[in-house]
Coordinates of C-alpha atoms in Angstrom, one line a residue:
M1 CA 20.8 -33.3 -49.5
F2 CA 18.3 -31.9 -46.9
K3 CA 18.5 -33.6 -43.5
Q4 CA 15.3 -34.0 -41.6
K5 CA 15.4 -32.7 -38.1
L6 CA 15.3 -35.3 -35.3
S7 CA 12.6 -34.4 -32.9
R8 CA 10.4 -36.3 -30.5
R9 CA 7.6 -36.1 -33.1
N10 CA 9.8 -37.4 -36.0
F11 CA 11.3 -40.1 -33.8
L12 CA 7.8 -41.3 -33.1
K13 CA 6.8 -41.2 -36.7
Q14 CA 9.9 -43.0 -37.9
S15 CA 9.8 -45.7 -35.3
A16 CA 7.5 -48.6 -34.4
L17 CA 5.8 -46.2 -32.0
G18 CA 3.7 -44.6 -34.7
L19 CA 0.7 -45.1 -32.4
G20 CA 2.5 -42.8 -29.9
A21 CA 2.8 -40.1 -32.6
T22 CA -0.9 -40.3 -33.3
S23 CA -1.7 -40.0 -29.6
F24 CA 0.7 -37.0 -29.3
G25 CA -0.8 -35.3 -32.3
G26 CA -4.3 -35.9 -30.9
F27 CA -3.4 -34.3 -27.6
N28 CA -1.9 -31.3 -29.4
S29 CA -5.0 -30.8 -31.5
Q30 CA -7.1 -30.8 -28.4
L31 CA -4.8 -28.3 -26.8
L32 CA -5.1 -26.0 -29.7
A33 CA -8.8 -26.3 -30.1
G34 CA -9.6 -25.8 -26.5
A35 CA -13.2 -26.2 -25.5
Q36 CA -16.2 -24.0 -26.3
L37 CA -14.2 -21.1 -27.6
G38 CA -15.9 -17.8 -28.2
T39 CA -18.7 -16.2 -26.2
H40 CA -21.3 -18.4 -24.4
H41 CA -23.8 -15.6 -23.8
K42 CA -24.2 -11.9 -24.6
A43 CA -21.2 -10.0 -23.3
K44 CA -21.6 -6.8 -21.4
A45 CA -17.9 -6.0 -21.7
K46 CA -15.5 -6.1 -24.7
R47 CA -12.3 -5.6 -22.8
V48 CA -10.6 -5.4 -19.4
I49 CA -8.2 -2.9 -17.9
F50 CA -6.7 -4.6 -14.8
L51 CA -4.9 -2.3 -12.3
F52 CA -2.8 -4.6 -10.1
M53 CA -1.6 -3.0 -6.8
A54 CA 1.3 -5.3 -6.1
G55 CA 2.3 -5.6 -2.4
G56 CA -1.1 -5.7 -0.7
Q57 CA -3.0 -2.5 -0.1
S58 CA -4.3 -1.7 3.4
Q59 CA -8.0 -1.9 3.2
L60 CA -8.3 -0.4 6.7
D61 CA -6.6 2.8 5.5
L62 CA -8.4 3.1 2.1
F63 CA -11.8 1.5 1.8
D64 CA -12.9 -0.4 5.0
Y65 CA -14.0 2.2 7.5
K66 CA -13.8 1.0 11.1
P67 CA -14.1 4.1 13.4
Q68 CA -14.7 2.0 16.6
L69 CA -11.1 0.8 16.5
N70 CA -10.0 4.2 17.7
K71 CA -11.1 3.3 21.2
L72 CA -9.2 0.0 21.0
F73 CA -5.7 1.4 20.1
N74 CA -2.9 -0.7 21.6
T75 CA -5.3 -3.4 23.0
K76 CA -5.0 -7.1 22.1
L77 CA -6.9 -8.5 19.2
P78 CA -9.4 -11.0 20.8
P79 CA -8.3 -14.6 20.1
S80 CA -11.8 -15.4 19.0
V81 CA -11.3 -13.0 16.1
S82 CA -7.9 -14.2 14.9
N83 CA -9.0 -17.8 15.6
G84 CA -5.5 -19.3 15.3
Q85 CA -4.8 -17.9 11.9
R86 CA -1.5 -18.7 10.3
V87 CA 0.7 -15.5 10.3
T88 CA 3.9 -14.6 8.6
Q89 CA 7.3 -15.0 10.3
M90 CA 7.4 -11.2 10.7
T91 CA 4.7 -11.2 13.4
K92 CA 4.7 -14.9 14.5
G93 CA 4.7 -15.2 18.3
K94 CA 4.2 -11.4 18.9
E95 CA 1.3 -9.7 20.5
Q96 CA -1.4 -8.7 18.1
L97 CA -2.1 -5.1 19.2
I98 CA -4.8 -3.2 17.4
Q99 CA -3.7 -0.3 15.2
P100 CA -6.6 1.9 13.9
S101 CA -6.1 4.0 10.8
K102 CA -4.9 7.5 11.3
F103 CA -6.7 8.7 8.2
K104 CA -10.1 10.4 8.0
F105 CA -13.0 8.8 6.2
S106 CA -16.1 10.5 4.8
Q107 CA -19.1 9.6 2.7
H108 CA -19.2 10.5 -1.0
G109 CA -21.6 10.5 -3.9
Q110 CA -25.3 9.7 -4.0
S111 CA -24.4 6.2 -2.8
G112 CA -22.8 7.6 0.4
T113 CA -19.8 5.4 0.0
W114 CA -17.2 5.7 2.8
M115 CA -13.7 6.6 1.4
S116 CA -10.4 7.5 2.9
E117 CA -9.0 11.0 2.6
L118 CA -6.1 9.4 0.8
L119 CA -8.3 9.0 -2.3
P120 CA -9.8 12.4 -3.0
H121 CA -10.1 11.8 -6.8
L122 CA -11.5 8.3 -6.7
S123 CA -13.9 9.5 -4.0
K124 CA -15.6 11.7 -6.7
Q125 CA -16.1 8.6 -8.9
V126 CA -17.7 6.3 -6.3
D127 CA -21.1 6.4 -8.1
D128 CA -19.4 4.7 -11.1
M129 CA -17.7 2.1 -8.9
C130 CA -18.5 -1.1 -7.1
I131 CA -16.3 -1.6 -4.1
I132 CA -16.0 -5.2 -2.9
K133 CA -14.9 -5.3 0.8
S134 CA -15.2 -9.1 1.2
M135 CA -12.3 -10.4 -0.9
H136 CA -10.3 -13.3 0.5
T137 CA -7.5 -15.5 -0.7
K138 CA -5.4 -18.6 0.2
S139 CA -2.0 -16.9 0.1
I140 CA -0.2 -15.2 2.9
N141 CA 3.0 -14.4 1.0
H142 CA 3.5 -12.2 -2.0
D143 CA 4.7 -14.4 -4.8
P144 CA 2.0 -17.1 -4.4
G145 CA -0.5 -14.3 -3.8
K146 CA 0.3 -12.5 -7.0
T147 CA 0.6 -15.8 -8.9
M148 CA -2.9 -16.8 -7.6
F149 CA -4.5 -13.6 -8.7
C150 CA -2.8 -13.4 -12.1
T151 CA -3.1 -17.1 -13.1
G152 CA -5.7 -18.6 -10.8
D153 CA -3.2 -20.9 -9.0
E154 CA -0.5 -20.3 -6.4
M155 CA 1.8 -22.6 -8.2
P156 CA 3.7 -21.2 -11.2
G157 CA 3.1 -22.6 -14.7
K158 CA -0.6 -21.8 -15.4
P159 CA -1.7 -19.4 -18.1
S160 CA -2.4 -15.9 -17.0
M161 CA -5.8 -14.1 -17.1
G162 CA -5.0 -12.3 -20.3
S163 CA -3.7 -15.5 -21.9
W164 CA -7.0 -17.3 -21.1
L165 CA -8.9 -14.5 -22.5
S166 CA -6.8 -14.2 -25.7
H167 CA -7.3 -18.0 -26.1
G168 CA -11.0 -17.8 -25.6
L169 CA -11.9 -14.7 -27.7
P170 CA -10.8 -13.5 -31.1
S171 CA -8.5 -10.5 -31.5
M172 CA -10.1 -7.2 -32.2
N173 CA -7.0 -5.6 -33.8
K174 CA -4.8 -7.5 -36.2
D175 CA -2.0 -4.9 -35.7
L176 CA -1.7 -5.1 -32.0
P177 CA -1.4 -7.9 -29.4
G178 CA -4.6 -8.9 -27.7
F179 CA -2.9 -8.8 -24.2
I180 CA -0.5 -6.0 -23.2
V181 CA 1.2 -5.5 -19.9
M182 CA 2.7 -2.2 -18.5
P183 CA 4.5 -2.2 -15.1
S184 CA 5.2 1.2 -13.6
A185 CA 8.8 2.2 -13.9
F186 CA 8.8 3.9 -10.5
W187 CA 6.6 4.5 -7.5
S188 CA 6.4 7.0 -4.6
G189 CA 5.9 4.7 -1.6
G190 CA 9.6 3.9 -1.1
T191 CA 11.8 1.1 -2.5
G192 CA 11.9 -1.2 0.5
N193 CA 9.9 -4.4 0.5
V194 CA 9.3 -4.3 -3.2
Q195 CA 9.0 -7.7 -4.8
A196 CA 10.0 -8.6 -8.3
L197 CA 7.4 -9.0 -11.1
Y198 CA 8.1 -12.2 -13.1
S199 CA 7.0 -12.5 -16.7
R200 CA 5.2 -15.7 -15.8
L201 CA 2.5 -13.4 -14.2
W202 CA 1.5 -12.6 -17.8
G203 CA 2.8 -15.8 -19.4
N204 CA 0.9 -18.3 -21.5
G205 CA 1.6 -21.4 -19.3
F206 CA 0.6 -24.5 -21.3
L207 CA -1.3 -22.5 -23.9
P208 CA 0.4 -21.7 -27.2
S209 CA 3.0 -18.9 -26.8
K210 CA 1.0 -16.5 -29.0
Y211 CA -1.3 -16.0 -26.1
Q212 CA 1.4 -14.6 -23.7
G213 CA 1.3 -10.9 -22.7
T214 CA 3.4 -8.3 -24.5
A215 CA 5.2 -6.1 -22.0
L216 CA 5.7 -2.4 -23.0
Q217 CA 9.0 -0.9 -21.9
A218 CA 9.2 2.6 -20.2
A219 CA 12.4 3.6 -22.1
G220 CA 13.7 2.9 -25.6
D221 CA 11.5 0.9 -27.9
P222 CA 8.1 0.3 -26.4
V223 CA 8.5 -3.3 -27.4
L224 CA 12.0 -4.9 -27.4
F225 CA 13.6 -5.0 -30.9
L226 CA 10.7 -3.1 -32.5
S227 CA 13.0 -0.8 -34.4
N228 CA 15.0 -2.1 -37.4
P229 CA 18.8 -2.2 -36.9
K230 CA 20.8 0.5 -38.5
G231 CA 21.0 0.0 -42.2
V232 CA 18.0 -2.2 -42.4
S233 CA 15.1 -0.7 -44.3
P234 CA 11.4 -1.7 -44.0
E235 CA 11.8 -3.3 -47.5
I236 CA 14.8 -5.4 -46.4
R237 CA 12.9 -6.4 -43.2
R238 CA 9.9 -7.5 -45.3
A239 CA 12.0 -9.5 -47.6
S240 CA 13.9 -11.2 -44.7
L241 CA 10.6 -12.0 -43.0
D242 CA 9.2 -13.6 -46.2
S243 CA 12.3 -15.8 -46.6
L244 CA 12.2 -16.8 -42.9
S245 CA 8.5 -17.6 -43.3
K246 CA 9.3 -20.0 -46.2
L247 CA 11.9 -21.8 -44.1
N248 CA 9.5 -22.0 -41.2
D249 CA 6.7 -23.3 -43.4
N250 CA 9.0 -26.0 -44.7
D251 CA 9.9 -26.9 -41.1
Y252 CA 6.2 -27.1 -40.2
R253 CA 5.5 -29.5 -43.0
I254 CA 8.3 -31.8 -41.8
I255 CA 8.0 -31.5 -38.1
G256 CA 4.4 -30.4 -37.5
D257 CA 5.1 -28.5 -34.4
P258 CA 2.3 -25.9 -34.0
E259 CA 4.7 -23.5 -32.2
I260 CA 6.3 -23.0 -35.7
Q261 CA 3.0 -21.6 -36.9
T262 CA 2.9 -19.4 -33.8
S263 CA 6.3 -18.1 -34.6
I264 CA 5.3 -17.2 -38.1
A265 CA 2.2 -15.4 -36.9
Q266 CA 4.1 -13.5 -34.2
Q267 CA 6.8 -12.4 -36.6
E268 CA 4.1 -11.0 -38.9
L269 CA 2.5 -9.2 -36.0
A270 CA 5.8 -7.8 -34.9
F271 CA 6.3 -6.4 -38.4
R272 CA 2.8 -4.7 -38.3
M273 CA 3.6 -3.4 -34.8
Q274 CA 6.4 -1.4 -36.2
S275 CA 3.7 1.0 -37.4
S276 CA 0.9 0.5 -34.9
V277 CA 2.9 0.7 -31.7
P278 CA 4.6 4.1 -32.3
E279 CA 1.2 5.5 -33.2
L280 CA -0.3 4.0 -30.1
T281 CA 2.3 5.5 -27.8
D282 CA 2.4 9.0 -29.4
L283 CA 0.4 11.2 -27.1
S284 CA 1.0 14.4 -29.0
H285 CA -2.6 14.5 -30.3
E286 CA -4.2 14.1 -26.8
S287 CA -5.9 17.4 -25.6
K288 CA -4.6 19.3 -22.6
A289 CA -7.9 18.6 -20.9
T290 CA -7.5 14.8 -21.3
M291 CA -3.9 14.9 -20.1
A292 CA -5.0 16.9 -17.1
L293 CA -7.5 14.2 -16.1
Y294 CA -4.6 11.8 -15.3
G295 CA -2.6 14.3 -13.3
P296 CA 0.9 15.8 -13.6
E297 CA 2.7 12.5 -13.6
V298 CA 1.2 11.7 -17.0
E299 CA 4.1 13.6 -18.6
K300 CA 6.6 11.1 -17.2
Q301 CA 7.6 8.0 -19.2
G302 CA 6.8 4.8 -17.3
S303 CA 4.5 6.5 -14.7
F304 CA 1.3 4.8 -13.6
A305 CA -0.6 7.8 -14.8
R306 CA 0.9 7.7 -18.3
N307 CA 0.2 3.9 -18.4
C308 CA -3.4 4.6 -17.5
L309 CA -3.7 7.0 -20.5
L310 CA -2.0 4.4 -22.8
A311 CA -4.5 1.8 -21.5
R312 CA -7.4 3.9 -22.7
R313 CA -5.7 4.3 -26.1
M314 CA -5.2 0.5 -26.2
A315 CA -8.8 -0.1 -25.3
E316 CA -9.9 2.3 -28.1
R317 CA -7.8 0.2 -30.6
G318 CA -9.2 -3.1 -29.6
V319 CA -6.6 -4.6 -27.2
R320 CA -8.7 -7.1 -25.3
F321 CA -6.8 -7.4 -21.9
I322 CA -4.6 -4.6 -20.6
Q323 CA -2.8 -5.1 -17.3
L324 CA -1.0 -2.4 -15.3
F325 CA 1.2 -3.3 -12.4
H326 CA 2.1 -0.7 -9.7
R327 CA 4.4 -1.9 -6.9
G328 CA 5.4 -0.5 -3.5
W329 CA 2.3 -1.4 -1.4
D330 CA 4.1 -3.7 1.1
H331 CA 4.0 -1.4 4.2
H332 CA 5.4 -3.3 7.2
S333 CA 6.6 0.0 8.6
G334 CA 6.1 3.7 8.0
L335 CA 2.8 3.0 6.4
P336 CA 1.2 6.5 6.7
G337 CA 4.0 8.2 4.8
K338 CA 4.5 5.5 2.2
I339 CA 0.8 5.0 1.4
K340 CA 0.4 8.7 0.8
G341 CA 3.0 8.4 -1.9
Q342 CA 1.4 5.4 -3.4
C343 CA -2.0 7.0 -3.5
Y344 CA -0.5 10.1 -5.1
D345 CA 0.6 7.8 -7.9
V346 CA -2.6 6.0 -8.5
D347 CA -5.6 8.0 -7.2
Q348 CA -6.0 10.7 -9.8
A349 CA -4.8 8.5 -12.6
S350 CA -7.3 5.8 -11.8
A351 CA -10.1 8.3 -11.4
G352 CA -9.0 10.0 -14.7
L353 CA -9.2 6.7 -16.5
I354 CA -12.8 6.2 -15.4
Q355 CA -13.8 9.7 -16.4
D356 CA -12.0 9.5 -19.7
L357 CA -13.6 6.2 -20.6
K358 CA -17.0 7.5 -19.5
Q359 CA -16.9 10.7 -21.5
R360 CA -16.0 8.7 -24.6
G361 CA -18.9 6.2 -24.1
M362 CA -16.4 3.4 -23.5
L363 CA -17.0 2.7 -19.8
E364 CA -20.1 0.7 -20.4
D365 CA -18.2 -2.0 -22.3
T366 CA -14.8 -1.7 -20.6
L367 CA -14.4 -3.4 -17.3
V368 CA -11.9 -1.6 -15.1
V369 CA -10.6 -3.5 -12.1
S370 CA -8.2 -2.6 -9.2
V371 CA -7.0 -5.0 -6.6
G372 CA -3.8 -6.4 -4.9
E373 CA -2.8 -9.9 -3.8
F374 CA -4.2 -9.5 -0.3
G375 CA -4.9 -7.0 2.5
R376 CA -3.2 -5.9 5.7
T377 CA -3.7 -6.7 9.3
V378 CA -5.6 -4.7 11.9
Y379 CA -2.9 -5.3 14.4
G380 CA 0.2 -3.2 14.0
Q381 CA 3.7 -4.2 13.2
G382 CA 6.7 -2.8 15.0
K383 CA 6.4 -0.1 17.6
L384 CA 2.8 1.2 17.8
N385 CA 2.2 4.9 17.3
R386 CA -1.0 6.7 16.5
D387 CA 0.7 8.4 13.5
N388 CA 3.3 5.9 12.4
Y389 CA 2.8 2.2 12.1
G390 CA 3.1 -0.8 9.8
R391 CA 0.8 -3.7 9.0
D392 CA 1.5 -7.4 8.1
H393 CA 0.0 -9.4 5.3
H394 CA -3.6 -10.4 5.6
P395 CA -5.4 -12.9 3.3
R396 CA -8.7 -13.3 5.2
C397 CA -10.2 -10.0 3.9
F398 CA -9.3 -7.2 1.6
S399 CA -10.9 -4.8 -0.8
A400 CA -11.1 -4.4 -4.6
W401 CA -13.1 -2.2 -6.9
M402 CA -14.6 -2.6 -10.3
A403 CA -16.1 0.0 -12.7
G404 CA -18.0 -0.2 -16.0
G405 CA -18.4 -3.4 -18.1
G406 CA -21.9 -4.0 -16.8
I407 CA -21.1 -3.9 -13.1
K408 CA -23.5 -2.2 -10.7
A409 CA -22.4 1.3 -10.0
G410 CA -22.4 3.1 -6.6
L411 CA -22.4 -0.2 -4.8
S412 CA -20.5 -1.3 -1.7
Y413 CA -20.6 -5.1 -1.6
G414 CA -19.7 -7.5 1.3
Q415 CA -18.8 -6.8 4.9
T416 CA -16.0 -7.6 7.3
D417 CA -16.2 -7.9 11.1
D418 CA -15.6 -5.0 13.4
F419 CA -11.8 -5.5 13.1
S420 CA -11.6 -5.8 9.3
Y421 CA -10.2 -9.3 10.0
N422 CA -12.8 -11.8 8.8
V423 CA -15.5 -11.6 6.1
V424 CA -19.0 -11.8 7.6
E425 CA -21.2 -11.1 4.6
N426 CA -20.9 -12.1 0.9
P427 CA -17.4 -13.6 0.7
V428 CA -15.7 -13.3 -2.7
S429 CA -12.8 -15.6 -3.5
V430 CA -10.2 -14.9 -6.2
A431 CA -11.9 -17.6 -8.3
D432 CA -15.3 -15.9 -7.9
F433 CA -13.7 -12.7 -9.0
H434 CA -12.2 -14.4 -12.1
A435 CA -15.5 -16.1 -12.9
T436 CA -17.4 -12.8 -12.8
M437 CA -14.8 -11.0 -14.9
L438 CA -15.1 -13.7 -17.6
W439 CA -18.9 -13.7 -17.3
Q440 CA -19.0 -10.0 -18.2
L441 CA -17.0 -10.8 -21.3
G442 CA -19.5 -13.4 -22.4
I443 CA -17.6 -16.4 -21.1
D444 CA -18.8 -19.2 -18.8
H445 CA -15.7 -20.1 -16.8
T446 CA -16.7 -23.7 -16.6
R447 CA -16.6 -24.0 -20.4
L448 CA -13.3 -22.2 -21.2
T449 CA -11.1 -25.3 -20.6
V450 CA -8.0 -26.9 -22.0
P451 CA -7.0 -30.6 -21.3
F452 CA -3.6 -30.7 -19.6
Q453 CA -2.0 -33.3 -17.3
G454 CA -5.1 -35.3 -17.1
L455 CA -7.4 -32.4 -16.1
D456 CA -9.7 -30.0 -17.9
Q457 CA -7.8 -27.0 -16.8
K458 CA -9.5 -23.6 -16.4
L459 CA -8.6 -20.2 -15.0
T460 CA -10.9 -20.7 -11.9
G461 CA -9.3 -24.0 -11.0
V462 CA -11.0 -27.0 -9.3
D463 CA -12.4 -25.4 -6.1
P464 CA -16.1 -24.4 -6.3
C465 CA -16.7 -20.8 -7.3
D466 CA -19.6 -18.6 -8.5
V467 CA -20.2 -15.6 -10.6
I468 CA -21.1 -12.7 -8.2
N469 CA -24.5 -12.0 -9.7
N470 CA -25.4 -9.4 -7.1
I471 CA -22.8 -7.0 -8.5
I472 CA -23.9 -7.3 -12.1
A473 CA -26.2 -4.6 -13.4

């Protein structure tokens, strides 16, 4: 005789607390339904490629040109500028001595955008880019900073950007996940001060698990357990899956847990991915000219360059949200040498991605984004030297860039003070950034909500925020 599973739901159904079961089911139906799913206005972008520079890039050495600092080398940062800002334990109680960038800047493109010599390839693409110099965040440490940018909240447990988007918009390819993640397998800026990447950065939080990101592996199967075990044919796999689906269907009728339906859908997707993923990751049909756009590192499995090319292929195939992580930007010492290695990894590859999308007519409806969790301080860390220095974490101002997806091209937006320490014009919070990204995809961030723990939760949280209308074409 078949024994019914004892679960919280069944306990409620079978006890005098039937009303509790009704309430539980009502909450769950709300969670699944969400609020105002689908586009709320005409979208300018269909998809996002999000390049996350984990560790915190130095805006002073890459995007935020401050030539007047050369005359202030090794002088104290005025207290009126720092204004009692909370600092990390690494520089707490130490003199804040100004450290100018050792790298040359020059103007590029018709826009005349100032760019560092560290980014020769991206410098050629400035007329397709919008550089935001006035980003700011709450977080002064890496994990809350990354969690904030990836989920909209410093505290773990919230759905990630890609999960919200997968929840809000329908899939564009039934044979591939709507949200794919690719961390770089290696980086050139040294292995010191490299923080871990946790799967919760692309997790589903309180949303159904079908909305979590799928991480591609650099070695072996691109997705874990994609290949059939030895001796298991596709026919056997199909028959096994059909039998498993019948058992799961039976469980769902008895228990009613929507995660069972999610499991069935994900198992079916995994079966289809056995064909779609190998085709996706096979670069043998890419031309030499296309490969050359991304630079020599594109030939290496797990490189940022190769991941950028794969991102373009995913975008072509209808993957909605593609997130690349590149670590190694936490330069508390030896910054000039380490940042050169990091820029070698990402400069040509990022520029190649923009060019590749543009020549295929895809840049106009693909939003490409690059940013880290925060910036770096104008004051040096460790022994100051004109050519060798470090910088501490800095949340008050940092830089990001966007390209395509209906964003104004050739624009430099926002300003910092003379020390690249405080935002003085057009501040952009992380929530503003998220709201703008969603807006370009046709979503009003205030209407993409899910009730959870007594609050209508959303990616942009509870603090006031706005779409950055001045950067929208």
